């Protein structure tokens, strides 16, 4: 040993990357992304996880990523993040959104063709200690939606009933909020409002509003 302090090793475990200044992870509710790694300087890459519904006419949205990025350093940092394993080279425009607190904003992104595939290249700036979520879709965690629906049911018990009709493949409850006027007479019309089954689509965002 030369007496110098050994620098902290990069920790890479598939869905989580961490070093002295930066942490990028998909290990949280609604997180999605694998093989997170540094490829040079403040330049990182993550593999998007494809939905099972590949091969359909709308396959350009059959992939989805959502990562949490934290600036651990004492200075503002500009990070470049490449999103790979996307199977639509004909799709020329990239949409990536940053969630800061409860506010969403579109971030600077470009499509970059490579020899093997093509990537979304996103540039994001973070102040010291700041945490930002990056995704190609708006999303609401199921736990947050359950609380939100429960609050409506409690505030309007004369009209609303919250039920669970089963579980998702990951064991989360599938909630159904029924809104009905029990005092109304005659046959009632039924309207079903449901989010789309693919996580890359913004059904929950539309339903909520």
PDB file of C-alpha atoms in Angstrom:
ATOM      1  CA  UNK A   1       0.000   0.000   0.000  1.00  0.00           C
ATOM      2  CA  UNK A   2       1.266   3.481  -0.788  1.00  0.00           C
ATOM      3  CA  UNK A   3      -0.546   5.099   2.158  1.00  0.00           C
ATOM      4  CA  UNK A   4      -3.168   6.784  -0.034  1.00  0.00           C
ATOM      5  CA  UNK A   5      -6.841   6.372   0.795  1.00  0.00           C
ATOM      6  CA  UNK A   6      -8.488   3.803  -1.444  1.00  0.00           C
ATOM      7  CA  UNK A   7     -11.232   5.508  -3.514  1.00  0.00           C
ATOM      8  CA  UNK A   8     -14.785   4.271  -3.149  1.00  0.00           C
ATOM      9  CA  UNK A   9     -15.472   1.618  -5.775  1.00  0.00           C
ATOM     10  CA  UNK A  10     -18.335   2.015  -8.206  1.00  0.00           C
ATOM     11  CA  UNK A  11     -21.214  -0.199  -7.154  1.00  0.00           C
ATOM     12  CA  UNK A  12     -23.071  -1.663 -10.100  1.00  0.00           C
ATOM     13  CA  UNK A  13     -25.827  -4.199  -9.441  1.00  0.00           C
ATOM     14  CA  UNK A  14     -27.937  -4.188 -12.574  1.00  0.00           C
ATOM     15  CA  UNK A  15     -30.703  -1.844 -11.462  1.00  0.00           C
ATOM     16  CA  UNK A  16     -28.520   0.450  -9.338  1.00  0.00           C
ATOM     17  CA  UNK A  17     -25.374   2.478  -9.929  1.00  0.00           C
ATOM     18  CA  UNK A  18     -23.690   4.506  -7.185  1.00  0.00           C
ATOM     19  CA  UNK A  19     -20.364   6.281  -6.763  1.00  0.00           C
ATOM     20  CA  UNK A  20     -19.115   9.207  -4.686  1.00  0.00           C
ATOM     21  CA  UNK A  21     -21.041  11.821  -6.675  1.00  0.00           C
ATOM     22  CA  UNK A  22     -23.920  10.138  -8.511  1.00  0.00           C
ATOM     23  CA  UNK A  23     -26.630   7.585  -7.838  1.00  0.00           C
ATOM     24  CA  UNK A  24     -28.910   6.203 -10.550  1.00  0.00           C
ATOM     25  CA  UNK A  25     -31.426   3.504  -9.688  1.00  0.00           C
ATOM     26  CA  UNK A  26     -34.637   1.853 -10.842  1.00  0.00           C
ATOM     27  CA  UNK A  27     -35.120   0.031  -7.516  1.00  0.00           C
ATOM     28  CA  UNK A  28     -38.317   1.810  -6.445  1.00  0.00           C
ATOM     29  CA  UNK A  29     -42.047   1.551  -7.110  1.00  0.00           C
ATOM     30  CA  UNK A  30     -42.610   2.034 -10.876  1.00  0.00           C
ATOM     31  CA  UNK A  31     -38.857   2.005 -11.492  1.00  0.00           C
ATOM     32  CA  UNK A  32     -37.798   0.336 -14.724  1.00  0.00           C
ATOM     33  CA  UNK A  33     -34.355  -0.009 -16.264  1.00  0.00           C
ATOM     34  CA  UNK A  34     -31.475  -2.479 -16.151  1.00  0.00           C
ATOM     35  CA  UNK A  35     -27.691  -2.660 -16.563  1.00  0.00           C
ATOM     36  CA  UNK A  36     -27.202   0.909 -15.344  1.00  0.00           C
ATOM     37  CA  UNK A  37     -23.556   1.833 -15.864  1.00  0.00           C
ATOM     38  CA  UNK A  38     -21.106   4.689 -16.419  1.00  0.00           C
ATOM     39  CA  UNK A  39     -19.590   4.822 -19.883  1.00  0.00           C
ATOM     40  CA  UNK A  40     -17.391   7.892 -19.404  1.00  0.00           C
ATOM     41  CA  UNK A  41     -17.215  11.106 -17.368  1.00  0.00           C
ATOM     42  CA  UNK A  42     -20.740  12.120 -16.380  1.00  0.00           C
ATOM     43  CA  UNK A  43     -22.118   9.920 -19.156  1.00  0.00           C
ATOM     44  CA  UNK A  44     -24.249   6.897 -18.198  1.00  0.00           C
ATOM     45  CA  UNK A  45     -26.417   4.322 -19.936  1.00  0.00           C
ATOM     46  CA  UNK A  46     -29.442   2.221 -18.972  1.00  0.00           C
ATOM     47  CA  UNK A  47     -31.263  -0.570 -20.819  1.00  0.00           C
ATOM     48  CA  UNK A  48     -35.021  -0.084 -21.134  1.00  0.00           C
ATOM     49  CA  UNK A  49     -37.166  -3.076 -20.246  1.00  0.00           C
ATOM     50  CA  UNK A  50     -39.592  -4.056 -22.991  1.00  0.00           C
ATOM     51  CA  UNK A  51     -43.253  -4.713 -22.353  1.00  0.00           C
ATOM     52  CA  UNK A  52     -44.471  -8.209 -23.093  1.00  0.00           C
ATOM     53  CA  UNK A  53     -46.757  -6.918 -25.851  1.00  0.00           C
ATOM     54  CA  UNK A  54     -44.113  -6.670 -28.560  1.00  0.00           C
ATOM     55  CA  UNK A  55     -44.970  -7.257 -32.188  1.00  0.00           C
ATOM     56  CA  UNK A  56     -48.190  -5.251 -32.221  1.00  0.00           C
ATOM     57  CA  UNK A  57     -48.861  -2.303 -34.599  1.00  0.00           C
ATOM     58  CA  UNK A  58     -48.094   0.158 -31.791  1.00  0.00           C
ATOM     59  CA  UNK A  59     -44.822  -1.477 -30.857  1.00  0.00           C
ATOM     60  CA  UNK A  60     -42.922   1.808 -30.732  1.00  0.00           C
ATOM     61  CA  UNK A  61     -44.273   2.243 -27.186  1.00  0.00           C
ATOM     62  CA  UNK A  62     -43.673  -1.368 -26.099  1.00  0.00           C
ATOM     63  CA  UNK A  63     -40.753  -0.346 -23.921  1.00  0.00           C
ATOM     64  CA  UNK A  64     -40.571   1.817 -20.852  1.00  0.00           C
ATOM     65  CA  UNK A  65     -37.934   3.233 -18.536  1.00  0.00           C
ATOM     66  CA  UNK A  66     -38.060   5.169 -15.282  1.00  0.00           C
ATOM     67  CA  UNK A  67     -34.963   5.902 -13.181  1.00  0.00           C
ATOM     68  CA  UNK A  68     -34.198   8.043 -10.154  1.00  0.00           C
ATOM     69  CA  UNK A  69     -31.085  10.211 -10.448  1.00  0.00           C
ATOM     70  CA  UNK A  70     -29.455  11.848  -7.412  1.00  0.00           C
ATOM     71  CA  UNK A  71     -26.607  14.348  -7.399  1.00  0.00           C
ATOM     72  CA  UNK A  72     -24.592  13.509  -4.273  1.00  0.00           C
ATOM     73  CA  UNK A  73     -21.913  16.127  -4.924  1.00  0.00           C
ATOM     74  CA  UNK A  74     -21.621  19.679  -3.583  1.00  0.00           C
ATOM     75  CA  UNK A  75     -21.868  21.265  -7.036  1.00  0.00           C
ATOM     76  CA  UNK A  76     -24.333  21.441  -9.915  1.00  0.00           C
ATOM     77  CA  UNK A  77     -23.851  18.575 -12.367  1.00  0.00           C
ATOM     78  CA  UNK A  78     -24.935  18.049 -15.971  1.00  0.00           C
ATOM     79  CA  UNK A  79     -25.475  14.360 -16.688  1.00  0.00           C
ATOM     80  CA  UNK A  80     -25.859  12.616 -20.008  1.00  0.00           C
ATOM     81  CA  UNK A  81     -27.903   9.396 -19.941  1.00  0.00           C
ATOM     82  CA  UNK A  82     -28.346   7.015 -22.882  1.00  0.00           C
ATOM     83  CA  UNK A  83     -31.418   4.745 -22.920  1.00  0.00           C
ATOM     84  CA  UNK A  84     -30.812   1.595 -24.973  1.00  0.00           C
ATOM     85  CA  UNK A  85     -32.607  -1.611 -26.049  1.00  0.00           C
ATOM     86  CA  UNK A  86     -35.261   0.264 -28.016  1.00  0.00           C
ATOM     87  CA  UNK A  87     -36.517  -1.458 -31.147  1.00  0.00           C
ATOM     88  CA  UNK A  88     -37.867   1.325 -33.364  1.00  0.00           C
ATOM     89  CA  UNK A  89     -35.195   2.952 -35.544  1.00  0.00           C
ATOM     90  CA  UNK A  90     -37.994   4.524 -37.624  1.00  0.00           C
ATOM     91  CA  UNK A  91     -39.104   6.539 -34.601  1.00  0.00           C
ATOM     92  CA  UNK A  92     -37.173   9.811 -34.975  1.00  0.00           C
ATOM     93  CA  UNK A  93     -38.422  11.930 -32.076  1.00  0.00           C
ATOM     94  CA  UNK A  94     -37.609  11.335 -28.433  1.00  0.00           C
ATOM     95  CA  UNK A  95     -39.768  12.280 -25.470  1.00  0.00           C
ATOM     96  CA  UNK A  96     -38.277  12.109 -21.989  1.00  0.00           C
ATOM     97  CA  UNK A  97     -39.724  13.820 -18.935  1.00  0.00           C
ATOM     98  CA  UNK A  98     -38.161  14.882 -15.649  1.00  0.00           C
ATOM     99  CA  UNK A  99     -40.134  14.909 -12.403  1.00  0.00           C
ATOM    100  CA  UNK A 100     -38.842  17.398  -9.853  1.00  0.00           C
ATOM    101  CA  UNK A 101     -41.033  17.186  -6.755  1.00  0.00           C
ATOM    102  CA  UNK A 102     -44.574  17.086  -8.140  1.00  0.00           C
ATOM    103  CA  UNK A 103     -43.762  19.062 -11.297  1.00  0.00           C
ATOM    104  CA  UNK A 104     -43.051  17.522 -14.719  1.00  0.00           C
ATOM    105  CA  UNK A 105     -40.952  19.075 -17.463  1.00  0.00           C
ATOM    106  CA  UNK A 106     -39.687  17.838 -20.788  1.00  0.00           C
ATOM    107  CA  UNK A 107     -35.904  17.491 -20.912  1.00  0.00           C
ATOM    108  CA  UNK A 108     -33.512  17.876 -23.812  1.00  0.00           C
ATOM    109  CA  UNK A 109     -33.329  14.549 -25.641  1.00  0.00           C
ATOM    110  CA  UNK A 110     -32.104  13.349 -29.024  1.00  0.00           C
ATOM    111  CA  UNK A 111     -32.223  10.101 -30.990  1.00  0.00           C
ATOM    112  CA  UNK A 112     -28.742   8.728 -31.629  1.00  0.00           C
ATOM    113  CA  UNK A 113     -28.295   5.840 -34.112  1.00  0.00           C
ATOM    114  CA  UNK A 114     -25.467   3.381 -33.407  1.00  0.00           C
ATOM    115  CA  UNK A 115     -23.977   0.375 -35.166  1.00  0.00           C
ATOM    116  CA  UNK A 116     -26.012  -2.071 -33.060  1.00  0.00           C
ATOM    117  CA  UNK A 117     -29.211  -0.220 -32.158  1.00  0.00           C
ATOM    118  CA  UNK A 118     -30.316   3.317 -31.432  1.00  0.00           C
ATOM    119  CA  UNK A 119     -30.637   5.249 -28.214  1.00  0.00           C
ATOM    120  CA  UNK A 120     -32.429   8.109 -26.522  1.00  0.00           C
ATOM    121  CA  UNK A 121     -29.751  10.489 -25.242  1.00  0.00           C
ATOM    122  CA  UNK A 122     -31.032  12.667 -22.410  1.00  0.00           C
ATOM    123  CA  UNK A 123     -29.264  15.629 -20.859  1.00  0.00           C
ATOM    124  CA  UNK A 124     -30.328  16.698 -17.362  1.00  0.00           C
ATOM    125  CA  UNK A 125     -28.914  19.243 -14.916  1.00  0.00           C
ATOM    126  CA  UNK A 126     -29.106  18.692 -11.154  1.00  0.00           C
ATOM    127  CA  UNK A 127     -28.191  21.089  -8.376  1.00  0.00           C
ATOM    128  CA  UNK A 128     -26.255  19.862  -5.348  1.00  0.00           C
ATOM    129  CA  UNK A 129     -28.225  17.163  -3.508  1.00  0.00           C
ATOM    130  CA  UNK A 130     -31.100  17.243  -6.009  1.00  0.00           C
ATOM    131  CA  UNK A 131     -33.080  14.129  -6.982  1.00  0.00           C
ATOM    132  CA  UNK A 132     -34.866  13.870 -10.337  1.00  0.00           C
ATOM    133  CA  UNK A 133     -36.960  11.076 -11.850  1.00  0.00           C
ATOM    134  CA  UNK A 134     -36.514  10.504 -15.599  1.00  0.00           C
ATOM    135  CA  UNK A 135     -39.049   8.601 -17.680  1.00  0.00           C
ATOM    136  CA  UNK A 136     -40.543   8.374 -21.160  1.00  0.00           C
ATOM    137  CA  UNK A 137     -44.018   8.562 -19.591  1.00  0.00           C
ATOM    138  CA  UNK A 138     -45.990  10.319 -16.877  1.00  0.00           C
ATOM    139  CA  UNK A 139     -46.817   7.880 -14.096  1.00  0.00           C
ATOM    140  CA  UNK A 140     -48.480   7.608 -10.715  1.00  0.00           C
ATOM    141  CA  UNK A 141     -47.308   4.862  -8.328  1.00  0.00           C
ATOM    142  CA  UNK A 142     -50.099   2.359  -7.513  1.00  0.00           C
ATOM    143  CA  UNK A 143     -49.747   3.135  -3.790  1.00  0.00           C
ATOM    144  CA  UNK A 144     -50.310   6.835  -4.505  1.00  0.00           C
ATOM    145  CA  UNK A 145     -53.346   6.075  -6.681  1.00  0.00           C
ATOM    146  CA  UNK A 146     -54.831   3.841  -3.983  1.00  0.00           C
ATOM    147  CA  UNK A 147     -54.568   6.680  -1.432  1.00  0.00           C
ATOM    148  CA  UNK A 148     -55.978   9.184  -3.929  1.00  0.00           C
ATOM    149  CA  UNK A 149     -58.993   6.975  -4.724  1.00  0.00           C
ATOM    150  CA  UNK A 150     -59.533   6.256  -1.017  1.00  0.00           C
ATOM    151  CA  UNK A 151     -59.614   9.973  -0.252  1.00  0.00           C
ATOM    152  CA  UNK A 152     -62.348  10.499  -2.848  1.00  0.00           C
ATOM    153  CA  UNK A 153     -64.378   7.601  -1.433  1.00  0.00           C
ATOM    154  CA  UNK A 154     -64.104   9.033   2.095  1.00  0.00           C
ATOM    155  CA  UNK A 155     -65.071  12.562   1.066  1.00  0.00           C
ATOM    156  CA  UNK A 156     -68.076  11.457  -0.976  1.00  0.00           C
ATOM    157  CA  UNK A 157     -69.418   8.283   0.708  1.00  0.00           C
ATOM    158  CA  UNK A 158     -72.926   8.975  -0.598  1.00  0.00           C
ATOM    159  CA  UNK A 159     -71.668   8.570  -4.167  1.00  0.00           C
ATOM    160  CA  UNK A 160     -68.446   6.542  -4.071  1.00  0.00           C
ATOM    161  CA  UNK A 161     -67.387   3.004  -3.174  1.00  0.00           C
ATOM    162  CA  UNK A 162     -63.798   1.754  -3.412  1.00  0.00           C
ATOM    163  CA  UNK A 163     -63.305  -1.967  -4.037  1.00  0.00           C
ATOM    164  CA  UNK A 164     -60.451  -4.337  -4.879  1.00  0.00           C
ATOM    165  CA  UNK A 165     -61.200  -6.802  -7.688  1.00  0.00           C
ATOM    166  CA  UNK A 166     -57.916  -8.716  -7.647  1.00  0.00           C
ATOM    167  CA  UNK A 167     -54.147  -8.359  -7.804  1.00  0.00           C
ATOM    168  CA  UNK A 168     -51.612  -7.580 -10.488  1.00  0.00           C
ATOM    169  CA  UNK A 169     -48.854 -10.017 -11.440  1.00  0.00           C
ATOM    170  CA  UNK A 170     -46.645  -8.230  -8.888  1.00  0.00           C
ATOM    171  CA  UNK A 171     -49.226  -8.575  -6.113  1.00  0.00           C
ATOM    172  CA  UNK A 172     -50.589  -5.019  -6.112  1.00  0.00           C
ATOM    173  CA  UNK A 173     -54.330  -4.486  -5.586  1.00  0.00           C
ATOM    174  CA  UNK A 174     -56.463  -3.646  -8.625  1.00  0.00           C
ATOM    175  CA  UNK A 175     -58.706  -0.849  -7.394  1.00  0.00           C
ATOM    176  CA  UNK A 176     -62.143   0.080  -8.722  1.00  0.00           C
ATOM    177  CA  UNK A 177     -63.889   3.284  -7.665  1.00  0.00           C
ATOM    178  CA  UNK A 178     -67.636   3.123  -8.332  1.00  0.00           C
ATOM    179  CA  UNK A 179     -69.419   6.474  -8.572  1.00  0.00           C
ATOM    180  CA  UNK A 180     -73.194   6.290  -8.482  1.00  0.00           C
ATOM    181  CA  UNK A 181     -76.190   8.241  -7.162  1.00  0.00           C
ATOM    182  CA  UNK A 182     -78.096   5.774  -5.007  1.00  0.00           C
ATOM    183  CA  UNK A 183     -81.138   8.046  -5.033  1.00  0.00           C
ATOM    184  CA  UNK A 184     -81.455   8.184  -8.820  1.00  0.00           C
ATOM    185  CA  UNK A 185     -84.475   6.535 -10.383  1.00  0.00           C
ATOM    186  CA  UNK A 186     -84.711   4.422 -13.505  1.00  0.00           C
ATOM    187  CA  UNK A 187     -82.109   2.427 -15.383  1.00  0.00           C
ATOM    188  CA  UNK A 188     -78.573   3.825 -15.103  1.00  0.00           C
ATOM    189  CA  UNK A 189     -76.038   4.053 -17.883  1.00  0.00           C
ATOM    190  CA  UNK A 190     -72.614   2.581 -17.150  1.00  0.00           C
ATOM    191  CA  UNK A 191     -69.321   4.171 -18.114  1.00  0.00           C
ATOM    192  CA  UNK A 192     -65.978   2.450 -17.547  1.00  0.00           C
ATOM    193  CA  UNK A 193     -62.845   4.612 -17.293  1.00  0.00           C
ATOM    194  CA  UNK A 194     -59.672   2.502 -17.258  1.00  0.00           C
ATOM    195  CA  UNK A 195     -55.958   3.063 -17.643  1.00  0.00           C
ATOM    196  CA  UNK A 196     -54.216   1.311 -20.515  1.00  0.00           C
ATOM    197  CA  UNK A 197     -52.428  -1.971 -19.722  1.00  0.00           C
ATOM    198  CA  UNK A 198     -48.988  -0.880 -20.891  1.00  0.00           C
ATOM    199  CA  UNK A 199     -46.854   1.116 -18.477  1.00  0.00           C
ATOM    200  CA  UNK A 200     -45.443   3.208 -21.329  1.00  0.00           C
ATOM    201  CA  UNK A 201     -48.862   4.698 -22.064  1.00  0.00           C
ATOM    202  CA  UNK A 202     -50.329   7.622 -20.128  1.00  0.00           C
ATOM    203  CA  UNK A 203     -53.727   6.086 -19.295  1.00  0.00           C
ATOM    204  CA  UNK A 204     -53.471   6.718 -15.552  1.00  0.00           C
ATOM    205  CA  UNK A 205     -52.617  10.366 -16.202  1.00  0.00           C
ATOM    206  CA  UNK A 206     -55.688  10.802 -18.426  1.00  0.00           C
ATOM    207  CA  UNK A 207     -58.012   8.943 -16.034  1.00  0.00           C
ATOM    208  CA  UNK A 208     -56.923  10.949 -13.037  1.00  0.00           C
ATOM    209  CA  UNK A 209     -57.706  14.258 -14.654  1.00  0.00           C
TER     210      UNK A 209
END
